[in-house]
Coordinates of C-alpha atoms in Angstrom, one line a residue:
Chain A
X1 CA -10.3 -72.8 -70.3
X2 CA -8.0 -73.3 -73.0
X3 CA -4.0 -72.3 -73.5
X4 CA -4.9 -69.4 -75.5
X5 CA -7.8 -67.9 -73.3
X6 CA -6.0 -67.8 -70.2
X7 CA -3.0 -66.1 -71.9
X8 CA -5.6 -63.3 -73.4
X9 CA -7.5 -63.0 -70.6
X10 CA -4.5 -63.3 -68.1
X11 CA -3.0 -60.2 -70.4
X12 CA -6.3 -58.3 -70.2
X13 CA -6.1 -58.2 -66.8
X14 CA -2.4 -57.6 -66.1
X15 CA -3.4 -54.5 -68.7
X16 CA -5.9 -53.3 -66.7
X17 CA -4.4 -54.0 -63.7
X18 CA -1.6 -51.7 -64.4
X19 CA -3.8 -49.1 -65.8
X20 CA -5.8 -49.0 -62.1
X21 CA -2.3 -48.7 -60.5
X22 CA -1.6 -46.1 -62.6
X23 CA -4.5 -43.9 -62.1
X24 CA -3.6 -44.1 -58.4
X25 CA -0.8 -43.0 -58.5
X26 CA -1.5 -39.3 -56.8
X27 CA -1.7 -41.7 -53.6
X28 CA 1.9 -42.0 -53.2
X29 CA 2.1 -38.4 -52.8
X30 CA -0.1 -38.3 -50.1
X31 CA 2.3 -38.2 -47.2
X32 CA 1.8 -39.6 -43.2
X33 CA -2.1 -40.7 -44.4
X34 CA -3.5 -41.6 -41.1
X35 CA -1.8 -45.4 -39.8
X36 CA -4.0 -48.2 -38.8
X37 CA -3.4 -48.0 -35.3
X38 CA -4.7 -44.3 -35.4
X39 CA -8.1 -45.4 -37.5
X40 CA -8.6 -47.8 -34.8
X41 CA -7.7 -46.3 -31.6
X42 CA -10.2 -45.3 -28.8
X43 CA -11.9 -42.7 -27.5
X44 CA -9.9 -40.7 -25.1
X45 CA -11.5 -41.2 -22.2
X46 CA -12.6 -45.2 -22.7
X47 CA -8.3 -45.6 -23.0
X48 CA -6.9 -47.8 -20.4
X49 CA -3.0 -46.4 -19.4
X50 CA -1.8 -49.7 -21.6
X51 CA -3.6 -47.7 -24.6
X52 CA -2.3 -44.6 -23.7
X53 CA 1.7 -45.5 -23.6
X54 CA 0.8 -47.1 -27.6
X55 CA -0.9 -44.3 -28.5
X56 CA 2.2 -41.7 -27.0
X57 CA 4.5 -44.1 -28.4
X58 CA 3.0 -44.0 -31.9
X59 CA 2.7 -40.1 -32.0
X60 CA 6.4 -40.3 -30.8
X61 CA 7.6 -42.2 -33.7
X62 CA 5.3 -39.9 -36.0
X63 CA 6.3 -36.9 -34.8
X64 CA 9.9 -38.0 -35.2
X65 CA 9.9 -39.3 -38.5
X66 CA 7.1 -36.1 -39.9
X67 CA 9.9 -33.1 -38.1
X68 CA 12.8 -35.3 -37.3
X69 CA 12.9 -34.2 -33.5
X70 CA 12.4 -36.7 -31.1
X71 CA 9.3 -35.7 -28.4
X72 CA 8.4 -36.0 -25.4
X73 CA 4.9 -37.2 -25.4
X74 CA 2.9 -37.2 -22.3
X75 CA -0.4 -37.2 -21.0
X76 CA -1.0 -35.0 -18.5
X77 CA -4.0 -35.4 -16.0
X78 CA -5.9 -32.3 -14.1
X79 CA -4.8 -32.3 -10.7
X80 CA -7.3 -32.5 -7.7
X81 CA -7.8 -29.4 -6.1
X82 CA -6.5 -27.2 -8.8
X83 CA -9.2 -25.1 -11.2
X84 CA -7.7 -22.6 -13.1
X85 CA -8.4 -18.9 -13.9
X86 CA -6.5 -16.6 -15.7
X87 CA -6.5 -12.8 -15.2
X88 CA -5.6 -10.5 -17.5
X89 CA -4.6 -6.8 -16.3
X90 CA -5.8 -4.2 -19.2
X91 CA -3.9 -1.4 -17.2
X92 CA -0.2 -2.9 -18.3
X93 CA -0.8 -4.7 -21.4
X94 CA 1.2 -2.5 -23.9
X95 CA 0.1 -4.9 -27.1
X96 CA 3.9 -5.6 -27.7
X97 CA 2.2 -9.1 -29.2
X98 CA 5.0 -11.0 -27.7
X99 CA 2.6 -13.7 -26.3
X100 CA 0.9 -14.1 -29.4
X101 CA 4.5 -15.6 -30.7
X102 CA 5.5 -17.0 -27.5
X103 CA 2.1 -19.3 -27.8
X104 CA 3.2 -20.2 -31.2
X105 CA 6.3 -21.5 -30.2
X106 CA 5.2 -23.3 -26.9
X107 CA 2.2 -25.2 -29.1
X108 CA 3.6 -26.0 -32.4
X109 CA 0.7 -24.2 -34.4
X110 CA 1.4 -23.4 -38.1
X111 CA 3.7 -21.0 -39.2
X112 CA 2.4 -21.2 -42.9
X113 CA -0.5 -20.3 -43.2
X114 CA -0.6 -19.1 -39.5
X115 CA -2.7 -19.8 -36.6
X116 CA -2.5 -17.6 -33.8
X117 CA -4.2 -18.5 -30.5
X118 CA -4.2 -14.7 -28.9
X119 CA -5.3 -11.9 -31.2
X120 CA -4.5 -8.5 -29.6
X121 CA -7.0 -5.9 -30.2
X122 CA -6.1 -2.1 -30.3
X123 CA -8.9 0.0 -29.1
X124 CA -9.5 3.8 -28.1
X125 CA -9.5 4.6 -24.4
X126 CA -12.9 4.7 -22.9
X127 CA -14.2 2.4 -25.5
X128 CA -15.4 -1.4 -25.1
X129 CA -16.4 -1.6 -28.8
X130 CA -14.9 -5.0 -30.4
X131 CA -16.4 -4.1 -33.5
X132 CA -14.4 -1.2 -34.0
X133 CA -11.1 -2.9 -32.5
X134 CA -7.8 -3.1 -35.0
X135 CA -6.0 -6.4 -34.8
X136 CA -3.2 -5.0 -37.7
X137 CA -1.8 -2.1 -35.7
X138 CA 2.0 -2.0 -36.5
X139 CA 3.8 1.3 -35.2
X140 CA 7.1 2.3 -34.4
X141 CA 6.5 1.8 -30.8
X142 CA 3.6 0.5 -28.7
X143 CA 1.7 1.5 -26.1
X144 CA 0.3 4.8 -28.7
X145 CA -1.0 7.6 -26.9
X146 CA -4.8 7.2 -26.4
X147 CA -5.4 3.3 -27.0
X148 CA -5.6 0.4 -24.8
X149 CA -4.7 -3.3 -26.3
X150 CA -7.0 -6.2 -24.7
X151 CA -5.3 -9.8 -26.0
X152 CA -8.2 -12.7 -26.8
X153 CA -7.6 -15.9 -26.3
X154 CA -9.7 -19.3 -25.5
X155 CA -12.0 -18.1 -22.5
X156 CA -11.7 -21.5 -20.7
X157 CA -15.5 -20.9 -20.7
X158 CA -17.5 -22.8 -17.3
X159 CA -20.4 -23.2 -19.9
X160 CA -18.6 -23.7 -23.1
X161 CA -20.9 -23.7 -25.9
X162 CA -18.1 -25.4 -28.2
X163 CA -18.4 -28.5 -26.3
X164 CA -22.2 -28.6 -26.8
X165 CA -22.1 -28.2 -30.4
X166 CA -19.6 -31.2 -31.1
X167 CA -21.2 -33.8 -32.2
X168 CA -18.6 -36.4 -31.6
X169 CA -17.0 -35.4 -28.5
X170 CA -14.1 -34.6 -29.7
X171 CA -13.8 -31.5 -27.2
X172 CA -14.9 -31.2 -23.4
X173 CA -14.0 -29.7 -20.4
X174 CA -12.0 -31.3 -18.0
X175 CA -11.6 -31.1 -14.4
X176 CA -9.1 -28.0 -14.1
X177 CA -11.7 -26.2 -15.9
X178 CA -9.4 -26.2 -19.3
X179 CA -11.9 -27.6 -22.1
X180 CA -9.2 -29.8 -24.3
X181 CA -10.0 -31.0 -27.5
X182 CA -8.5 -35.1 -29.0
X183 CA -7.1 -34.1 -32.6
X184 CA -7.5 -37.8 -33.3
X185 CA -11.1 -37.9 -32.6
X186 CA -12.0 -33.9 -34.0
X187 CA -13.6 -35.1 -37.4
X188 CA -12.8 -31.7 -38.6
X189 CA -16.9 -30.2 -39.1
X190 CA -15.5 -26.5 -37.5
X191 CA -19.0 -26.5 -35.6
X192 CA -16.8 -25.5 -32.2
X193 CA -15.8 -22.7 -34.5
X194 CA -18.5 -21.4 -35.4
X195 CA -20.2 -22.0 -32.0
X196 CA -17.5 -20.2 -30.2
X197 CA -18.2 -16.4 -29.6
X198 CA -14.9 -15.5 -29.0
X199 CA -12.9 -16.6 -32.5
X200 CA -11.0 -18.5 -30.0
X201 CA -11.0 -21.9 -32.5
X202 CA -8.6 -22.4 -35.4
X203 CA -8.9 -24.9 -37.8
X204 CA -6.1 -26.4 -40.1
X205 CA -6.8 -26.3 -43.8
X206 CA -3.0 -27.8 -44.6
X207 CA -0.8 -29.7 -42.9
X208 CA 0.5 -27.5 -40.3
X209 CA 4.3 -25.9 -41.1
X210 CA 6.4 -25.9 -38.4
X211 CA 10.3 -25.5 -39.1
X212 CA 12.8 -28.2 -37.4
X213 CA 14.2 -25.9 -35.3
X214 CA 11.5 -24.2 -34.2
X215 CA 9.2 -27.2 -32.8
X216 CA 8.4 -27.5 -29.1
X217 CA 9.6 -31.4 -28.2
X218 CA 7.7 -31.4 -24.7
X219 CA 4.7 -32.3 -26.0
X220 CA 1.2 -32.9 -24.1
X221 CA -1.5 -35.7 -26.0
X222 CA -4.4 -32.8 -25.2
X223 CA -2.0 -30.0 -25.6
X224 CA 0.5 -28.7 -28.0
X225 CA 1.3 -32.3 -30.0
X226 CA 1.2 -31.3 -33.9
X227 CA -1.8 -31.2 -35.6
X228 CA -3.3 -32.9 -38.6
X229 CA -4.6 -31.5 -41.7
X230 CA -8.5 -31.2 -41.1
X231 CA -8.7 -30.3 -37.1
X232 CA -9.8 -27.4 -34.9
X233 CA -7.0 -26.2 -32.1
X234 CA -7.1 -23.4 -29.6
X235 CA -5.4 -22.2 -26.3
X236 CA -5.5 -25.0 -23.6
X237 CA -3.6 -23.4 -20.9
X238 CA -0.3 -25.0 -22.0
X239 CA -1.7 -27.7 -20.6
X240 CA 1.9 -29.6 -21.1
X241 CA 3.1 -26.9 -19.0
X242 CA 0.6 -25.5 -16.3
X243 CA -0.6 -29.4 -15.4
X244 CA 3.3 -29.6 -14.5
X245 CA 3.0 -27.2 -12.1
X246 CA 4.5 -24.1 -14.5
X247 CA 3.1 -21.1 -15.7
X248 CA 1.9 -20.6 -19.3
X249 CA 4.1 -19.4 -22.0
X250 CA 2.8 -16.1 -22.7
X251 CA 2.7 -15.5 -18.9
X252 CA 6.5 -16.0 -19.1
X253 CA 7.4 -13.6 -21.8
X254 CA 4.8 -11.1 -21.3
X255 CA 7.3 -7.8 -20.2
X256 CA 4.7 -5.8 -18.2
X257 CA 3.7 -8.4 -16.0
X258 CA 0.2 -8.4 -17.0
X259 CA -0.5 -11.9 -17.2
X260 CA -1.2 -13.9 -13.9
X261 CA -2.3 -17.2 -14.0
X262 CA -3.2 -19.9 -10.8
X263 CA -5.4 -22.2 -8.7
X264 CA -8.6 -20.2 -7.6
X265 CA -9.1 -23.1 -5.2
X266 CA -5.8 -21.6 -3.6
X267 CA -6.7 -18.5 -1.5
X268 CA -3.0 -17.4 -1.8
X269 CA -2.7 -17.8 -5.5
X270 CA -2.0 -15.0 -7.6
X271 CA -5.5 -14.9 -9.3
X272 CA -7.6 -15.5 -5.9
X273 CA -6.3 -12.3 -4.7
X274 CA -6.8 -10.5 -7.8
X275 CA -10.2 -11.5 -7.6
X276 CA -10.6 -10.5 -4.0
X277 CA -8.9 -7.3 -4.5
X278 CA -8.6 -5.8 -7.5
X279 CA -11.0 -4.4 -10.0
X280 CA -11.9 -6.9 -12.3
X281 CA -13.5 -5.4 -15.0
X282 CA -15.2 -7.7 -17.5
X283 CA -15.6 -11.6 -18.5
X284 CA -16.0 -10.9 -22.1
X285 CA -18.9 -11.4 -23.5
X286 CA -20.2 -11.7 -20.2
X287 CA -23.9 -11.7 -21.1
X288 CA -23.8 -14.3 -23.2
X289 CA -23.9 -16.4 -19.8
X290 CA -20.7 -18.4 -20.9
X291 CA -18.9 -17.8 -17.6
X292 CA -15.3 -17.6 -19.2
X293 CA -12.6 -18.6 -16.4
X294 CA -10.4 -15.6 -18.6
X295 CA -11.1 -12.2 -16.1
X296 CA -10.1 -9.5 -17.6
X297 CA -9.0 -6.3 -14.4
X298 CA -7.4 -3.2 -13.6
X299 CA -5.0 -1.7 -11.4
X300 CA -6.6 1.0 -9.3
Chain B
X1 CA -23.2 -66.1 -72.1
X2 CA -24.7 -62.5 -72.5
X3 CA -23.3 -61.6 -69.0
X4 CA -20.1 -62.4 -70.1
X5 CA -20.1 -60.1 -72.1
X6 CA -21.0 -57.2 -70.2
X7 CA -18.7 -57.6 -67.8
X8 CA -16.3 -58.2 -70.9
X9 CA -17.3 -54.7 -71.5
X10 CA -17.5 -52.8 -68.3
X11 CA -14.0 -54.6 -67.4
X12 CA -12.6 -52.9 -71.1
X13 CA -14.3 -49.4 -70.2
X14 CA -12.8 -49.4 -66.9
X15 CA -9.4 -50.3 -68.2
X16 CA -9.7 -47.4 -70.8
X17 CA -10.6 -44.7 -68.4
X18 CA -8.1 -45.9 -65.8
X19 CA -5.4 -45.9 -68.6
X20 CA -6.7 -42.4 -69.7
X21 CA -6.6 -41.3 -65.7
X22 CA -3.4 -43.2 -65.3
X23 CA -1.9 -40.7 -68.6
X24 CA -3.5 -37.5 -67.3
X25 CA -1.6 -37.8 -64.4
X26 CA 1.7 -38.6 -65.8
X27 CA 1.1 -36.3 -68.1
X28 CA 0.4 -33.2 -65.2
X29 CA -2.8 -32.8 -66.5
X30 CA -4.8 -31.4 -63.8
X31 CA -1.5 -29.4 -62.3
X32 CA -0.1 -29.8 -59.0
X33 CA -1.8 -27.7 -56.3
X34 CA 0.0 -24.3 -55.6
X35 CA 2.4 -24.4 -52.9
X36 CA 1.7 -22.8 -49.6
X37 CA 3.3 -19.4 -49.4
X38 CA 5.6 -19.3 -47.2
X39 CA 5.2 -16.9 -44.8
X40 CA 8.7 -15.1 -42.7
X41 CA 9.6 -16.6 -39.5
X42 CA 9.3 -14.1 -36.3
X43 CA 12.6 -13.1 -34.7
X44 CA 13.9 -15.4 -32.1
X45 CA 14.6 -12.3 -30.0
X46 CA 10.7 -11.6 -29.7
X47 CA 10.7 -14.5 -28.1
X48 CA 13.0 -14.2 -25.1
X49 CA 11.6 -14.4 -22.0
X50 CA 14.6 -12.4 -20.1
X51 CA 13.6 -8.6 -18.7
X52 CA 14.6 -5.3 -20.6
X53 CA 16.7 -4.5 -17.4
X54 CA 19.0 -5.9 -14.7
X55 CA 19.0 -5.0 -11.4
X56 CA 22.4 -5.2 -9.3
X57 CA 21.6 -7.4 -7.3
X58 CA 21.9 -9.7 -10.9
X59 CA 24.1 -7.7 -12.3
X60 CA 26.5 -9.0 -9.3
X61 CA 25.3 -12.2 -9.5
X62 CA 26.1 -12.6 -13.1
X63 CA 29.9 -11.1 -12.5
X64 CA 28.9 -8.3 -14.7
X65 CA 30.7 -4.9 -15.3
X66 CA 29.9 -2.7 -12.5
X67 CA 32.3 0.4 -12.8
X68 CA 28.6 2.5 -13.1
X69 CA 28.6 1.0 -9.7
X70 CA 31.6 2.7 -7.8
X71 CA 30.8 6.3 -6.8
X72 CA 33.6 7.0 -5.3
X73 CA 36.2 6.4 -8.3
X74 CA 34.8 10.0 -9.4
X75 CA 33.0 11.8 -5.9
X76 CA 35.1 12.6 -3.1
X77 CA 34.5 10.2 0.0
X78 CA 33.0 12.0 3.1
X79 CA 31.7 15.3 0.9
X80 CA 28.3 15.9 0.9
X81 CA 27.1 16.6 -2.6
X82 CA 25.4 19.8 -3.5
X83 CA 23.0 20.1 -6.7
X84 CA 23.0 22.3 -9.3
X85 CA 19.9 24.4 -11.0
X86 CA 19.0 26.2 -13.4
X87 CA 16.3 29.5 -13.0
X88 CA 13.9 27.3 -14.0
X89 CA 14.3 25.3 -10.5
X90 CA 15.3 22.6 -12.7
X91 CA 18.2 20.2 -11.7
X92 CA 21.1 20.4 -14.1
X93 CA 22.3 16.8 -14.6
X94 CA 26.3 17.2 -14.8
X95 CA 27.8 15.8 -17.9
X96 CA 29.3 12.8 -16.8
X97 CA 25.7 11.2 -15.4
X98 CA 24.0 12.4 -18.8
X99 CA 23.1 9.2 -19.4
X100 CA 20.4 9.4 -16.7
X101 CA 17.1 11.3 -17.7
X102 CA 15.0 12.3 -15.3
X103 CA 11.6 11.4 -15.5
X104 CA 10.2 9.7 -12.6
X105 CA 6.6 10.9 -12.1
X106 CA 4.6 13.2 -14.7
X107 CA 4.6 16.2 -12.1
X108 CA 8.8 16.9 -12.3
X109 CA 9.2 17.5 -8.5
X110 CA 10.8 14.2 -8.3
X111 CA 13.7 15.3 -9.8
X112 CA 15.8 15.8 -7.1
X113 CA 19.0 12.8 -6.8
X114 CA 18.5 12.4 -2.9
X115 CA 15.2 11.7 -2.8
X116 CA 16.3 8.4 -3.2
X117 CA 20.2 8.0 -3.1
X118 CA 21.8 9.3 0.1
X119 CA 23.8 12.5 -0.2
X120 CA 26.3 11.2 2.7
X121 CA 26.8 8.0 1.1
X122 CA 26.5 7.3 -2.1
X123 CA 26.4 3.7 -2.0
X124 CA 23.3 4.2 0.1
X125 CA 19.7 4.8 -0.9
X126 CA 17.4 6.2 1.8
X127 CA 14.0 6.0 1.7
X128 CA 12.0 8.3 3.9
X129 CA 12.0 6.5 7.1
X130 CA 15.7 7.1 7.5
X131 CA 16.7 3.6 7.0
X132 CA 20.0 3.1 5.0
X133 CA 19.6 0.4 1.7
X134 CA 22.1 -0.9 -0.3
X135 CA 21.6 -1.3 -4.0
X136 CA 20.8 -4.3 -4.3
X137 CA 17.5 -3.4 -1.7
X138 CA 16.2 -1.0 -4.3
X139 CA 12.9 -2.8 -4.1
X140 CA 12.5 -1.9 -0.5
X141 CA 13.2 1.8 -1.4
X142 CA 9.9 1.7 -3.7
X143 CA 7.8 0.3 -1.4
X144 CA 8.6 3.2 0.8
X145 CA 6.6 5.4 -1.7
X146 CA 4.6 3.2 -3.8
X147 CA 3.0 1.3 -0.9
X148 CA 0.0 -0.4 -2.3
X149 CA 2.0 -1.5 -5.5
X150 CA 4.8 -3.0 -3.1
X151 CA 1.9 -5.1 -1.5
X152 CA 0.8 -6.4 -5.2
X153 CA 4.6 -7.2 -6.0
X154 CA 5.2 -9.0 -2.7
X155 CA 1.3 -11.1 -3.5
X156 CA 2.8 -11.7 -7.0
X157 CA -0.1 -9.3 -8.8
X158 CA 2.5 -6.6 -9.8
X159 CA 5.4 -7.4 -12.0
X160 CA 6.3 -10.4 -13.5
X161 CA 6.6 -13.9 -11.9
X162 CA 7.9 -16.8 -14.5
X163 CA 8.4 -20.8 -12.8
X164 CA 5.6 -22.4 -11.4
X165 CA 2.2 -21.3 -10.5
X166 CA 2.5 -24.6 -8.2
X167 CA 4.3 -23.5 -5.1
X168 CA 4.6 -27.2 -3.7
X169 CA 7.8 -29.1 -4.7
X170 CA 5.8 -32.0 -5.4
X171 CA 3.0 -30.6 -7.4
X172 CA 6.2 -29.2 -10.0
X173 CA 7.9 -30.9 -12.6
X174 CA 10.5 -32.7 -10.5
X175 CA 12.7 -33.1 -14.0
X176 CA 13.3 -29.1 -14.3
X177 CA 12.2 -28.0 -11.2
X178 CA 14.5 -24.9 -10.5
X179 CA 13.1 -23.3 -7.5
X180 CA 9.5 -22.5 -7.4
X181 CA 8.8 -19.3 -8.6
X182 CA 11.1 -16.0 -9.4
X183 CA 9.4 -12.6 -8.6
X184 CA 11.2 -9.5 -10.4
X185 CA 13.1 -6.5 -8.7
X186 CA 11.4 -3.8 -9.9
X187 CA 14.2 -2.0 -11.7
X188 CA 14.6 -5.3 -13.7
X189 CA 11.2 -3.5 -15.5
X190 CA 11.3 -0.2 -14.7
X191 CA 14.3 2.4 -15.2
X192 CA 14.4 4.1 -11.6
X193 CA 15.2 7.5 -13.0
X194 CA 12.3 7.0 -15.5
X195 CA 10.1 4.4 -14.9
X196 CA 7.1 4.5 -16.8
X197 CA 8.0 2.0 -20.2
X198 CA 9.9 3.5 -22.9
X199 CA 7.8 2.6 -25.9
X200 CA 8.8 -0.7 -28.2
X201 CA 8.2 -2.0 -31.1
X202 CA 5.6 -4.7 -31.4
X203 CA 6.0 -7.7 -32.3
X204 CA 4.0 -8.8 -36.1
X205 CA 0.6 -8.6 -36.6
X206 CA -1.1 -11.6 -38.7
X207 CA -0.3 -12.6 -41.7
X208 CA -3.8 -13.6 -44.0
X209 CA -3.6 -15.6 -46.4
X210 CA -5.7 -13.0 -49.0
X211 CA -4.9 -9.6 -49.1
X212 CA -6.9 -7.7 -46.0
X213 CA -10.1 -5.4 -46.8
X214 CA -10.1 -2.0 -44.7
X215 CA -12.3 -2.6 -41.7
X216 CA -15.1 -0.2 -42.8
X217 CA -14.5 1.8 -38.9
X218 CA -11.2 1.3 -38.2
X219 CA -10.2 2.2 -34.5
X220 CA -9.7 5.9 -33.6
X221 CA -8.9 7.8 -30.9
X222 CA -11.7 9.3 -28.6
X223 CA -9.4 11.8 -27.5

C-alpha cells in the first residue's frame, strides 16, 4: 500500500468510524443498562453463599448510586418449621386503603406510573360478585353504609399456577409457602400475569419511580429490592420483614386490626386459632383448586 | 478486484446512513419519548402505623396532659353522684363532660355513666362482678361484658398486634428487636363512650395511567 492510499483509506475509515459513533449516540442515554456481573450471574438457587455476598454487594452499590441511599441487602432464607397463612377478617376491614400505601412504602414499587400490590374492592353487603366490585370508591368517610371492602393481594397460592407457567424459573415457591420471584432472572414475558387469577402480578413498563426519601433501605434479594424496567413483582409477605421474625407492613398499619398474620405449624399462632375457631369464610377463587394460603373470615 | 469494490461500496453506504442516523439524532429527529407523568405522592400521615387513640395507661407513660384525668378537681370527694334525665328517660350529659357522646351499643340503654365508672369513686371503674379497676385496667372492664371478644384480644385475633409474629427471641431480628409483640388496649381503637369507628377518610384510590372507562355495573347497594 502506498503513502497516499493509506492516508485515503485511513480517512475513510476514521469518517465512518465517527459516523457509527454518532448514530449510537442514544446509548449514552440509556442509564444503569444491566453490568456484566448481572448478565453473568447465576441462577438463584445454583448460588453458593460466596455468590450471594457479590451479588448483595453489587445491588448495594447499584442501589446506592441509582437512589443515593445506602441499603441493606440481605438474603433471607425460609425458616424450618414456619409456613405461613395470612387471614384476612371481612367483618373489620373498613377499606381505609392504608395498607395498600403501607405496602408501597415497605417494597419500593413505583410511585409513577403506580403499582399497587393490594387492590381493595368495595362491594354491596350480601354480595360475593367481583365482577361488580369498585376499586375507585373515594368518599368523605369510609366504612359507607351498606358495603363491605375485601383487600386482594398475592394469594400465596399452595398450587400456584404462576410458577407453572414460567418458563425460565424465574418464580417458585419456597419453603414458608411464599412463592418469590428473582428480578434478575424474570425475562420479563408477563405469562405469571396473565396466568394468575387473582391480578395479583405487576409488571414494570419503566423504570420504577421511587423518590429519595421515600425508599425502604432494608432490603431483601427476593423481596422488596428495586426493580428493573421489564420485570413482574407482587406481594411476597414482606419477606424482608416476616422471615425476620416481624409482621408484614400492612398488618402494622391496618387500624381495625383486621389483618393477622403467622406460623400455621404453630398451634398458638394468631392464624391457627383463627382457623380452628373462627368462621373462615372463603379462599378466593376457591374452586379454581389453587389452595391460596390468603383465608379470608368473619367475626361471629 | 471486483470484491473490492463491493465492500468499497457497502463500507460508503454504511457510512452514509450512519452519518444520516448519526444527524437525525443530533438533530431530535425522531423526538425524545414523553416523560412519565408524574403522579402526587400519598400523605406521610396515611402511613403511620400509631392508633387513632391513647389509652391512659400510655397516656401516663408518655408524661402526657392528664387534667381530663382528675375527677376530683371539679366532683366533690365522698358524694355519690346522681344523674340527670330528661322525660325521654334519656341522660342529660352536663355541660362540662359535653365532650363525651354517648353511643355505646345501637339499643341506647347503655347510656347510663355507672355502668362502667363507679359512682363512689370516680377514679374507679366497676365492672359487674363488683371488682374495683383503675383506669389504666379498662381492658379488664370490657371483658366483663364483651367476653368472647376479650378471649380473641387476649389470643391476639381481635385488635391490633404490630412486632413480631415470631414469639421466640431468637427467631426475631436480634438488631431491632424491641420486645416481641405489643397487643392494643382496647380504648387505644375504640372510644369507650362510643365505640363503634367514627367513619374516615380513605386513603387514594389508583392512579391509571389512561383516563378510566365507567365499569358498565358499577357496585350498588342491595339494600
Amino acid at each position: 500500500m502506498n503513502r497516499r492510499g493509506f492516508l485515503r483509506s485511513s480517512a475513510a475509515f476514521g469518517v465512518g468510524a465517527a459516523a457509527l459513533a454518532a448514530s449510537l449516540k442514544p446509548l449514552l442515554e440509556l442509564k444503569d443498562f444491566s453490568s456484566m456481573e448481572k448478565f453473568l450471574q447465576k441462577y438463584y438457587r445454583e448460588m453458593t453463599p460466596a455468590d450471594m455476598e457479590k451479588v448483595l454487594a453489587r445491588i448495594t452499590t447499584e442501589v446506592e448510586r441509582q437512589y443515593g441511599v445506602r441499603p441493606h441487602v440481605r438474603d433471607l432464607k425460609p425458616m424450618d418449621g414456619v409456613s405461613f397463612v395470612y387471614a384476612l377478617n371481612l367483618t373489620r376491614c373498613i377499606g381505609c386503603r392504608k395498607c395498600v400505601h403501607a405496602c408501597v412504602k415497605e417494597n419500593n414499587q413505583s410511585r409513577s406510573p403506580e403499582i399497587q400490590y393490594i387492590r381493595v374492592l368495595k362491594m354491596p353487603h350480601g354480595s360475593l360478585d367481583i365482577e361488580k366490585s369498585d376499586h375507585d370508591y373515594n368518599p368523605a368517610k369510609v366504612p359507607e353504609k351498606g358495603f363491605f371492602y375485601m383487600p386482594v393481594q398475592c394469594q400465596q397460592c399452595k398450587n400456584p399456577p404462576c410458577v407453572k407457567v414460567c418458563p425460565v424459573h424465574a418464580t417458585w415457591q419456597e419453603a414458608d409457602g411464599i412463592t418469590v420471584i428473582d428480578y434478575d432472572w424474570c425475562i420479563g414475558c408477563r405469562y405469571c400475569m396473565a396466568a394468575c387469577p387473582y391480578g395479583a402480578r405487576h409488571f414494570n413498563f419503566t423504570k420504577p419511580t421511587i423518590p429519595k426519601d421515600r425508599l425502604n433501605p432494608e432490603m431483601a434479594y427476593l423481596g422488596n429490592r428495586p426493580r428493573t424496567m421489564g420485570v413482574t413483582e407482587k406481594c411476597h409477605f414482606c419477606v424482608q420483614r416476616t422471615r425476620a421474625g416481624r409482621y408484614p407492613a400492612c398488618l402494622e398499619v391496618c387500624p381495625a386490626g383486621a389483618r393477622k398474620f403467622g406460623n400455621i405449624l404453630d398451634p398458638e399462632s394468631e392464624v391457627s386459632k383463627i382457623l380452628a375457631t373462627k368462621r373462615v369464610f372463603i379462599q378466593l377463587k376457591e374452586d379454581l383448586g389453587t389452595s391460596p394460603r390468603f383465608f379470608y373470615y368473619f367475626d361471629v | 478486484m471486483n470484491d473490492n469494490k463491493q465492500t468499497r461500496f457497502i463500507l460508503v453506504v454504511l457510512t452514509i446512513a450512519f452519518a444520516l442516523l448519526a444527524a437525525a439524532f443530533s438533530l431530535d429527529l425522531f423526538g425524545k419519548p414523553a416523560p412519565v407523568h408524574q403522579l402526587p405522592l400519598v400523605d406521610t400521615e396515611l402511613l403511620k402505623t400509631e392508633t387513632w387513640r391513647r389509652s391512659y395507661a400510655d397516656l401516663v407513660s408518655s408524661k402526657a396532659e392528664l387534667d381530663a384525668f382528675d375527677c376530683y378537681a371539679c366532683h366533690e370527694q365522698g358524694k355519690k353522684q346522681v344523674l340527670k334525665y330528661d322525660d325521654k328517660q334519656q341522660l342529660v350529659i352536663p355541660d362540662e363532660h359535653s365532650d363525651i357522646v354517648m353511643g355505646h351499643g345501637t339499643h341506647g340503654r347503655n347510656n347510663n355513666c355507672f355502668n362502667c365508672h363507679d359512682d363512689s369513686n370516680l377514679l374507679q371503674l366497676q365492672p359487674r362482678d363488683g371488682r374495683a379497676l383503675k383506669f389504666e385496667q379498662s381492658t379488664m372492664l370490657c371483658g366483663s361484658c364483651h367476653g368472647p371478644t376479650y378471649r380473641d384480644w387476649e389470643a391476639g385475633m381481635h385488635g391490633r398486634t404490630s412486632g413480631y409474629w415470631n414469639r421466640t427471641k431468637e427467631g426475631a431480628d436480634k438488631g431491632d428487636f424491641d420486645g416481641p409483640f405489643k397487643k392494643q388496649d382496647c380504648v387505644n381503637c375504640h372510644n369507650p363512650h362510643s365505640p363503634k369507628f367514627p367513619g374516615r377518610q380513605p386513603a387514594p384510590p389508583p392512579n391509571y395511567l389512561r383516563e378510566k372507562h365507567d365499569t358498565p355495573e358499577s357496585a350498588q347497594t342491595s339494600h
